[in-house]
Amino acid sequence: MASLLKLVAQRIALGLLLLLAVSVLIFVGTQILPGDVAQSILGQSATPQALANLREQLGLNDPAYVRYFHWLWGMLHGDMGTALSNGQDIATSLSGRLKNTLFLAFWAAIVSVPLAIILGLIAVRHKNGFVDKLISGLTLASISLPEFFIGYLLIYFVAVQMQWFPSVSTVYDSMSFLERMKAIALPAATLTLVVLAHMMRMTRAAILNVMQSAYIETAELKGLTPFEIIRRHAFPNAIAPIVNVVMLNLAYLVVGVVVVEVIFVYPGMGQYLVDHVAKRDVPVVQACGLIFAAVYIGLNIIADITAIVSNPRLRHPK
Amino acid sequence: MLTLKNIPLSAWLGLIVTGLFVFAAVFAPLVAPFPNAEIVGDVWEPMSAAHWLGTDNLGRDLLSRMIFGARTTILIAALATALSFTLGSILGFTAAVIGGWFDQTMSRGVDLLMAIPTLIFALVVLSVLPGNIVTLILVMGILDSTRVYRLARAVAVDINVMDYVEAAKLRGEGRGWIIFREILPNALSPLVAELGLRFIFAVLFLSALSFLGLGVQPPEADWGGMVKENKEGIVFGIPAALIPAAAIAVLAISVNLVADWILNRTTDLKGGRGNG
Amino acid sequence: MDRLASQSTGASEKLLDIRNLKIEATVYPPGEAPRNIVIVDGVSVSLERGKVLGLIGESGAGKSTIGLSSMGYGRGGVRITGGEVILNGRDILKGGKGGLRALRGREVCYVAQSAAAAFNPAHRLMKQVVEASLKHGVSSRAEAEKRAVNLFRKLSLPDPENIGKRFPHQVSGGQLQRVMTAMALCSEPDLIVFDEPTTALDVTTQIDVLAAIKEAIRDTGVAALYITHDLAVVAQVADEIAVLRHGKLVEWGDTRQIITQPTQEYTSQLVSVHEIAHEEHAPGKAAALSVKNVTAAYGGGTIKVLKNVSVEIPAGQTLAVVGESGSGKSTLGRAITGLLPPLEGSITFGGRTLPGRLADRSKEDLRQLQMIYQMADVAMNPRQTVGTIIGRPLEFYFGLRGRERDKRVAELLDKIEMGKGFVDRYPAELSGGQKQRVCIARALAAKPSLIICDEVTSALDPLVAHGILQLLLELQKEEQVAYLFITHDLATVKAIADSIAVMYRGEIVRYGPKSKVLTPPFDAYTDLLLSSVPEMEVGWLEKAIAGRRMESAGN
């Protein structure tokens, strides 16, 4: 047991270290490359004096590493600085949008994960049959479709032609839960379609891999029914790979959110990030980038820890 | 050798459609009925004999812009893929054969780059870089080379421990022979299939960036940007934005069909001559 | 009435009656239409209650497929398309899926080749051992567990009370194989199918597992189908033997008759497979290679795998290095080739001291020292033709080009008894034996004075291996090349060696000319090793086990 805890702790420590390295990378990526923040705020016509003053004010005259630690310290304390474009506090603007994004991603996951696993099981059950071939054909198509193609198809047919749902997903605080759900129906459906096929195909591969093991044959030769074989012998071994598949796809979903939010004009983190990239608002971009990366790394850590915990070799060492 | 009748139907379809797109891209000025940026009609005219696909948000001929768009999209995606491939496979092979500190440094660096979702990292970097085509190609190529690196390294590491490579080393062969005569011929098929997948990824990635307004800048036409230009029409029931979006999907699917076929052929280890 | 009754008792004497069995499978060659192949064709065998039938044959003979047909099971898309499988008086192929499930794990149980893969890693052993008993309602959990513990004890497993609480990965391979036998016996079946149960084990472990299985079969009175490619092994446990080849029955008879008076040519080849005419050379004066006090380690010197090893190979002779897995025998080969530079000691080759590292050796040294691998499949670049594979050393060492090179390649192909037609073939188009021959030709092309042969026959069927060994001996006579023969197979060693080095845990425990090494008095390990090699003789197992017991009593 102690060695298991140690492995988990190691994995978490590694993840944190990676996150730290990522923060350096994001910081360096926005600082060393050409482009002067002061210049971009004040524009080309700014006087040298005004530029110097602003540089002083933003601490741009300090060496890069001092600015990095300053920034990191702030981020760790929830102080993300102020946006250059409108002078608002980033943390305040972000919190509501982060909530919206997580709300959307959560519901997309709630729909897509069970659906993908069930469809994956069906594909395994009818391996090489018509359903299986159909599923793998659809997968091929769906990994080739851009998110906005799916999104605008849904808007065109479901929102504009049939008028079932709004084409623009406006949400505000005073909305009821049901109204909110209605607003996110189409973006959530788009996200689901984006990850579904991939998740299904990977689930299918993971289960097939387990089903081809020699111990499944042993179980069959004991006279167990297909259901008993899946429940007792396949399932315990398939959990880890399936969780892994789910986590990888959730990480993918986090990225897909950026484009989907823009399609549906949904007030989330992705929309916020894209707007401020266009405005070259570096502090906002840094903050958003770090948050997205943290979520992504976090999901990968969960996947690895599940694999460690569900491995009997690690749970019961020799 | 490779006979034409051995190619399955799906691969044929993929090859023909891909070829059609590439043809349109290369000969755009000759094929397109109208110039790229000329306003030739009303805003969002429906499909007609004069304008097969209708007109766009400014009244330009949509078909012509699609054809010129194919040029931009395919050119940028191809150059980015070429960059990512050259960079990734050379570094990957070198890391696998040399090993040691070089391998460690490269591999950890790639791990770090891949810890950030590609789109997010691209957005971060594009917020400070000048918005032009060279920047786009460099950013896309470098970020994507991480994936090629991983694959090339993994394939080469697998081959490098094979007994036939060991036999070549024991014979006294130099590093050049080992990389080009022993490893490369065996690594080629998975890498070529990956080339197709990387190209699709580049097309989708470029389109996403342009759609977000951070890729190709107007008046230059590329498919992702055209979706952005025409998206306002959707709510009025005008499907102009769906046409470039569908073109992206069709191109991606056809390349995928070809890549899938190449990948399937990989399992056949008879020098590609079929069953003897 | 009477006639019917007598008929039914007549049938019940025979537990299993396989009649005219035909088994087919569909193969999907890449780029071609799928086609049917016949795996088993018109085989009929039968088995009485409490008897053991050995099924023997090369890979692809269909022996496992026939074994599994007694449970109505086809592995990987294999279909039983004709004939009858009559078990306990009824044709099980007509019983439907439910009928098959009712007999699997109840009337017939299965012991797989690799118990390590056949146990579910997620469950404790006891849970898996009693699963079939509970499923078929043979007994309550408590009774089944009690029976399992008794079986563990009978099979000489350590700590029989508690071993069931362990997970599969916590138990060694030989022990797992016994646990699997216990699992098969636990639901008190009428028939057990043993599918190569000792093949994956080391030779000294094999004999114990074999003895345990034999005792368990005798004490429980269960009948068994024992599948193996090793005639000497099956002769120890079987009452009758059926010899199979290419899916057809070659010969079927009493064990003693099969191994002493085979009626078919193929069977007698199998019986005499280890007999190779080879006269031991007297130790020569000039050593082709001498290894002095070599110590080598992996992991930067932390894990010592060779400890102070010294051997010598006279020019044109064969030194066999024998040992079990982990003995360091392959590492010795790697140290000599320079792939693993020794920490200490020296290697002298043709009068020169070889540099430790491969990179520091001269081209001439590399040419003189060639190597042949165990797995011929991966020892040849799949993208090169046979001509390129054999021709490359000619180009590389002798600068031969064009027609001269082709002529020499043809000569070499002739030497390995393969025709010119193979020049343009790719390795995937060759059989296992042909691949190994091409590897031999590649080594010979360099005109070496020493070839290191690393388990070169272990992956081959006995008859094919026999052919390879004979070829190697002939070539030795013609070319005066010395061999360093690394193997775990003592029968091979006895057949072809001039001198022998026995390795155990990185050290040489016995070394000298073959006749001396194989003559008593032995040291303890060599004795164990030698007494573990099954001989083609009924009753050998009992003698060997009795010999061991006496010895341990004496100690």
Short mmCIF file of C-alpha atoms in Angstrom, two decimals, chain C residues 219-510:
data_model
loop_
_atom_site.label_atom_id
_atom_site.label_comp_id
_atom_site.label_asym_id
_atom_site.label_seq_id
_atom_site.Cartn_x
_atom_site.Cartn_y
_atom_site.Cartn_z
CA ASP C 219 -4.65 -40.22 -8.01
CA THR C 220 -7.83 -38.60 -9.27
CA GLY C 221 -8.45 -41.08 -12.07
CA VAL C 222 -9.19 -38.31 -14.55
CA ALA C 223 -8.60 -38.87 -18.25
CA ALA C 224 -6.37 -36.49 -20.16
CA LEU C 225 -5.42 -35.29 -23.60
CA TYR C 226 -1.78 -34.28 -23.36
CA ILE C 227 -0.67 -32.00 -26.22
CA THR C 228 3.02 -31.37 -26.86
CA HIS C 229 5.64 -31.23 -29.56
CA ASP C 230 8.12 -33.15 -27.40
CA LEU C 231 7.83 -36.90 -27.80
CA ALA C 232 10.11 -37.62 -24.85
CA VAL C 233 7.84 -35.62 -22.55
CA VAL C 234 4.63 -37.23 -23.68
CA ALA C 235 6.18 -40.69 -23.39
CA GLN C 236 6.38 -40.10 -19.64
CA VAL C 237 2.70 -39.38 -19.06
CA ALA C 238 0.66 -40.92 -21.85
CA ASP C 239 -0.82 -44.42 -22.20
CA GLU C 240 -1.32 -43.92 -25.90
CA ILE C 241 0.13 -41.52 -28.42
CA ALA C 242 -1.42 -40.10 -31.59
CA VAL C 243 1.05 -38.57 -34.04
CA LEU C 244 -0.33 -35.75 -36.19
CA ARG C 245 1.04 -33.96 -39.21
CA HIS C 246 -0.52 -31.23 -41.35
CA GLY C 247 -3.90 -31.86 -39.74
CA LYS C 248 -3.93 -35.58 -40.47
CA LEU C 249 -3.43 -38.58 -38.21
CA VAL C 250 -0.11 -40.29 -39.01
CA GLU C 251 -0.05 -43.03 -36.41
CA TRP C 252 -1.88 -43.88 -33.23
CA GLY C 253 -0.90 -46.56 -30.79
CA ASP C 254 0.35 -47.64 -27.42
CA THR C 255 3.13 -45.39 -26.05
CA ARG C 256 5.70 -48.18 -25.91
CA GLN C 257 4.93 -49.24 -29.47
CA ILE C 258 5.19 -45.66 -30.81
CA ILE C 259 8.60 -44.98 -29.30
CA THR C 260 10.13 -48.42 -29.80
CA GLN C 261 8.49 -49.78 -32.94
CA PRO C 262 7.02 -46.93 -34.95
CA THR C 263 5.38 -48.16 -38.11
CA GLN C 264 5.43 -44.87 -40.00
CA GLU C 265 8.51 -43.16 -41.44
CA TYR C 266 7.52 -39.80 -39.94
CA THR C 267 7.16 -41.24 -36.45
CA SER C 268 10.55 -42.89 -36.56
CA GLN C 269 12.07 -39.60 -37.65
CA LEU C 270 10.53 -37.97 -34.58
CA VAL C 271 11.82 -40.74 -32.35
CA SER C 272 15.38 -40.54 -33.63
CA VAL C 273 15.46 -36.77 -33.87
CA HIS C 274 18.29 -36.29 -31.42
CA GLU C 275 20.54 -38.89 -32.94
CA ILE C 276 23.21 -37.16 -34.94
CA ALA C 277 26.41 -38.84 -35.96
CA HIS C 278 29.16 -36.66 -34.61
CA GLU C 279 32.52 -37.76 -33.40
CA GLU C 280 33.95 -35.66 -30.61
CA HIS C 281 37.18 -33.91 -31.62
CA ALA C 282 40.14 -34.18 -29.33
CA PRO C 283 40.95 -30.79 -27.79
CA GLY C 284 43.02 -28.97 -30.41
CA LYS C 285 46.19 -27.01 -29.85
CA ALA C 286 45.30 -23.67 -31.41
CA ALA C 287 42.43 -21.82 -29.81
CA ALA C 288 40.22 -19.81 -32.16
CA LEU C 289 38.94 -17.82 -29.23
CA SER C 290 39.81 -17.68 -25.60
CA VAL C 291 37.91 -15.84 -22.93
CA LYS C 292 39.86 -15.17 -19.72
CA ASN C 293 38.32 -14.13 -16.42
CA VAL C 294 35.58 -12.07 -18.01
CA THR C 295 33.17 -10.21 -15.75
CA ALA C 296 30.32 -8.25 -17.25
CA ALA C 297 27.35 -6.35 -15.88
CA TYR C 298 24.26 -4.46 -16.93
CA GLY C 299 23.03 -1.18 -15.53
CA GLY C 300 26.43 0.48 -15.28
CA GLY C 301 28.05 -2.31 -13.30
CA THR C 302 25.27 -2.87 -10.76
CA ILE C 303 23.80 -6.18 -11.96
CA LYS C 304 26.63 -8.66 -12.51
CA VAL C 305 25.58 -11.24 -15.06
CA LEU C 306 28.96 -12.79 -15.82
CA LYS C 307 31.38 -13.59 -13.04
CA ASN C 308 34.96 -14.46 -13.84
CA VAL C 309 34.21 -16.61 -16.86
CA SER C 310 37.01 -18.37 -18.74
CA VAL C 311 36.49 -20.64 -21.76
CA GLU C 312 38.40 -21.58 -24.88
CA ILE C 313 37.25 -22.71 -28.32
CA PRO C 314 39.75 -24.70 -30.41
CA ALA C 315 39.76 -23.82 -34.10
CA GLY C 316 37.16 -25.73 -36.12
CA GLN C 317 35.45 -27.18 -33.05
CA THR C 318 32.24 -26.61 -31.14
CA LEU C 319 31.91 -25.32 -27.61
CA ALA C 320 28.40 -25.59 -26.22
CA VAL C 321 27.40 -23.22 -23.44
CA VAL C 322 24.41 -24.63 -21.57
CA GLY C 323 22.28 -23.11 -18.89
CA GLU C 324 18.75 -22.12 -18.00
CA SER C 325 17.20 -18.70 -18.43
CA GLY C 326 19.13 -16.14 -16.40
CA SER C 327 22.33 -18.19 -16.35
CA GLY C 328 24.23 -15.56 -18.35
CA LYS C 329 24.87 -17.75 -21.38
CA SER C 330 23.55 -15.22 -23.89
CA THR C 331 25.39 -12.45 -22.10
CA LEU C 332 28.62 -14.34 -22.70
CA GLY C 333 27.84 -14.16 -26.42
CA ARG C 334 27.17 -10.43 -26.16
CA ALA C 335 30.43 -9.87 -24.31
CA ILE C 336 32.40 -11.74 -26.99
CA THR C 337 30.77 -9.79 -29.82
CA GLY C 338 31.52 -6.49 -28.08
CA LEU C 339 27.86 -5.51 -27.64
CA LEU C 340 28.38 -5.58 -23.88
CA PRO C 341 32.01 -4.62 -23.16
CA PRO C 342 33.34 -6.65 -20.22
CA LEU C 343 34.23 -4.86 -16.99
CA GLU C 344 37.25 -7.11 -16.42
CA GLY C 345 39.10 -9.88 -18.21
CA SER C 346 40.30 -10.31 -21.76
CA ILE C 347 39.11 -11.91 -24.97
CA THR C 348 41.77 -13.27 -27.34
CA PHE C 349 40.75 -14.05 -30.90
CA GLY C 350 43.10 -15.59 -33.46
CA GLY C 351 46.09 -14.61 -31.33
CA ARG C 352 45.07 -10.94 -30.96
CA THR C 353 43.47 -9.39 -27.91
CA LEU C 354 40.08 -8.00 -28.92
CA PRO C 355 39.15 -4.51 -27.81
CA GLY C 356 36.14 -4.65 -25.45
CA ARG C 357 33.97 -2.25 -27.38
CA LEU C 358 32.49 -3.14 -30.76
CA ALA C 359 33.33 0.30 -32.14
CA ASP C 360 37.07 -0.22 -31.49
CA ARG C 361 37.37 -3.50 -33.36
CA SER C 362 38.88 -3.79 -36.82
CA LYS C 363 36.82 -4.82 -39.81
CA GLU C 364 38.91 -7.99 -40.05
CA ASP C 365 38.01 -8.98 -36.49
CA LEU C 366 34.34 -8.34 -37.21
CA ARG C 367 34.51 -10.46 -40.35
CA GLN C 368 36.12 -13.39 -38.54
CA LEU C 369 33.45 -13.41 -35.82
CA GLN C 370 29.88 -13.91 -37.06
CA MET C 371 26.62 -14.53 -35.28
CA ILE C 372 23.36 -16.44 -35.88
CA TYR C 373 20.26 -15.61 -33.88
CA GLN C 374 17.40 -17.54 -32.30
CA MET C 375 14.63 -15.72 -34.12
CA ALA C 376 15.52 -15.82 -37.79
CA ASP C 377 12.41 -13.72 -38.57
CA VAL C 378 13.77 -10.63 -36.91
CA ALA C 379 17.40 -11.29 -37.75
CA MET C 380 16.78 -10.38 -41.38
CA ASN C 381 15.60 -7.03 -42.68
CA PRO C 382 12.09 -7.74 -43.99
CA ARG C 383 12.60 -5.19 -46.77
CA GLN C 384 15.67 -6.88 -48.23
CA THR C 385 15.71 -9.88 -50.55
CA VAL C 386 17.64 -13.03 -49.79
CA GLY C 387 20.16 -11.95 -52.44
CA THR C 388 20.79 -8.63 -50.68
CA ILE C 389 20.95 -10.23 -47.26
CA ILE C 390 23.58 -12.78 -48.26
CA GLY C 391 25.31 -10.46 -50.72
CA ARG C 392 25.90 -7.58 -48.33
CA PRO C 393 28.76 -9.20 -46.33
CA LEU C 394 30.40 -10.13 -49.68
CA GLU C 395 30.27 -6.49 -50.75
CA PHE C 396 31.18 -5.14 -47.36
CA TYR C 397 34.14 -7.37 -46.51
CA PHE C 398 35.46 -8.47 -49.90
CA GLY C 399 34.25 -5.70 -52.20
CA LEU C 400 32.57 -8.22 -54.51
CA ARG C 401 30.17 -6.62 -57.00
CA GLY C 402 27.89 -7.54 -59.85
CA ARG C 403 28.27 -10.97 -61.43
CA GLU C 404 31.04 -12.12 -59.09
CA ARG C 405 28.86 -11.38 -56.13
CA ASP C 406 25.83 -13.13 -57.64
CA LYS C 407 27.92 -16.18 -58.37
CA ARG C 408 29.10 -16.40 -54.78
CA VAL C 409 25.53 -15.89 -53.49
CA ALA C 410 24.41 -18.79 -55.66
CA GLU C 411 27.22 -20.95 -54.26
CA LEU C 412 26.21 -20.11 -50.72
CA LEU C 413 22.55 -20.85 -51.43
CA ASP C 414 23.70 -24.18 -52.78
CA LYS C 415 25.67 -24.85 -49.59
CA ILE C 416 22.60 -24.31 -47.42
CA GLU C 417 20.64 -26.65 -49.68
CA MET C 418 18.42 -23.94 -51.14
CA GLY C 419 18.21 -23.25 -54.85
CA LYS C 420 19.00 -20.13 -56.88
CA GLY C 421 15.27 -19.41 -57.10
CA PHE C 422 15.38 -17.94 -53.62
CA VAL C 423 17.58 -14.99 -54.54
CA ASP C 424 14.65 -12.66 -55.14
CA ARG C 425 12.50 -13.83 -52.25
CA TYR C 426 11.74 -11.74 -49.19
CA PRO C 427 12.17 -13.28 -45.71
CA ALA C 428 8.38 -13.34 -45.14
CA GLU C 429 8.09 -15.75 -48.08
CA LEU C 430 10.34 -18.36 -46.46
CA SER C 431 9.57 -21.09 -43.93
CA GLY C 432 11.15 -21.04 -40.47
CA GLY C 433 13.87 -23.49 -41.41
CA GLN C 434 14.67 -21.68 -44.65
CA LYS C 435 15.00 -18.37 -42.80
CA GLN C 436 17.51 -19.89 -40.42
CA ARG C 437 19.43 -21.32 -43.38
CA VAL C 438 19.66 -17.89 -44.98
CA CYS C 439 21.04 -16.53 -41.72
CA ILE C 440 23.64 -19.28 -41.76
CA ALA C 441 24.57 -18.37 -45.33
CA ARG C 442 24.90 -14.72 -44.35
CA ALA C 443 27.31 -15.69 -41.58
CA LEU C 444 29.27 -18.02 -43.86
CA ALA C 445 29.55 -15.34 -46.55
CA ALA C 446 32.06 -13.53 -44.35
CA LYS C 447 34.28 -16.66 -44.25
CA PRO C 448 34.52 -16.43 -40.47
CA SER C 449 36.66 -18.52 -38.18
CA LEU C 450 34.01 -18.48 -35.43
CA ILE C 451 30.23 -18.33 -35.48
CA ILE C 452 28.25 -17.65 -32.33
CA CYS C 453 24.99 -19.59 -32.50
CA ASP C 454 22.51 -18.19 -29.98
CA GLU C 455 19.71 -20.73 -29.43
CA VAL C 456 19.52 -21.17 -33.19
CA THR C 457 17.24 -24.20 -33.08
CA SER C 458 14.99 -23.34 -30.11
CA ALA C 459 12.27 -21.71 -32.15
CA LEU C 460 12.11 -24.53 -34.71
CA ASP C 461 10.18 -27.77 -34.87
CA PRO C 462 12.27 -30.83 -33.92
CA LEU C 463 12.72 -32.20 -37.44
CA VAL C 464 13.57 -28.80 -38.89
CA ALA C 465 15.99 -28.18 -36.03
CA HIS C 466 17.55 -31.55 -36.72
CA GLY C 467 18.16 -30.53 -40.33
CA ILE C 468 19.76 -27.26 -39.25
CA LEU C 469 22.08 -29.02 -36.81
CA GLN C 470 23.18 -31.48 -39.47
CA LEU C 471 23.81 -28.63 -41.89
CA LEU C 472 25.91 -26.81 -39.30
CA LEU C 473 28.03 -29.91 -38.70
CA GLU C 474 28.60 -30.48 -42.41
CA LEU C 475 29.58 -26.87 -42.92
CA GLN C 476 32.00 -27.15 -40.03
CA LYS C 477 33.75 -30.01 -41.78
CA GLU C 478 33.92 -28.14 -45.09
CA GLU C 479 34.85 -24.69 -43.82
CA GLN C 480 36.74 -25.51 -40.63
CA VAL C 481 34.69 -22.95 -38.74
CA ALA C 482 34.41 -23.03 -34.94
CA TYR C 483 31.03 -22.68 -33.20
CA LEU C 484 30.11 -21.20 -29.86
CA PHE C 485 26.77 -22.88 -29.35
CA ILE C 486 24.56 -21.19 -26.78
CA THR C 487 21.56 -23.30 -25.80
CA HIS C 488 19.31 -24.50 -23.01
CA ASP C 489 18.69 -27.79 -24.77
CA LEU C 490 20.95 -30.55 -23.49
CA ALA C 491 19.88 -32.98 -26.15
CA THR C 492 21.30 -30.64 -28.80
CA VAL C 493 24.48 -30.28 -26.81
CA LYS C 494 24.94 -34.02 -26.52
CA ALA C 495 24.48 -34.28 -30.26
CA ILE C 496 26.94 -31.73 -31.60
CA ALA C 497 29.40 -30.42 -28.99
CA ASP C 498 33.11 -31.12 -28.69
CA SER C 499 33.40 -29.37 -25.36
CA ILE C 500 30.79 -28.09 -22.95
CA ALA C 501 30.55 -25.28 -20.43
CA VAL C 502 27.66 -25.43 -17.95
CA MET C 503 26.59 -22.03 -16.65
CA TYR C 504 24.60 -21.23 -13.56
CA ARG C 505 23.88 -17.72 -12.26
CA GLY C 506 26.66 -16.08 -14.25
CA GLU C 507 29.34 -18.60 -13.40
CA ILE C 508 30.77 -21.62 -15.14
CA VAL C 509 30.13 -24.58 -12.89
CA ARG C 510 31.54 -27.28 -15.14
#
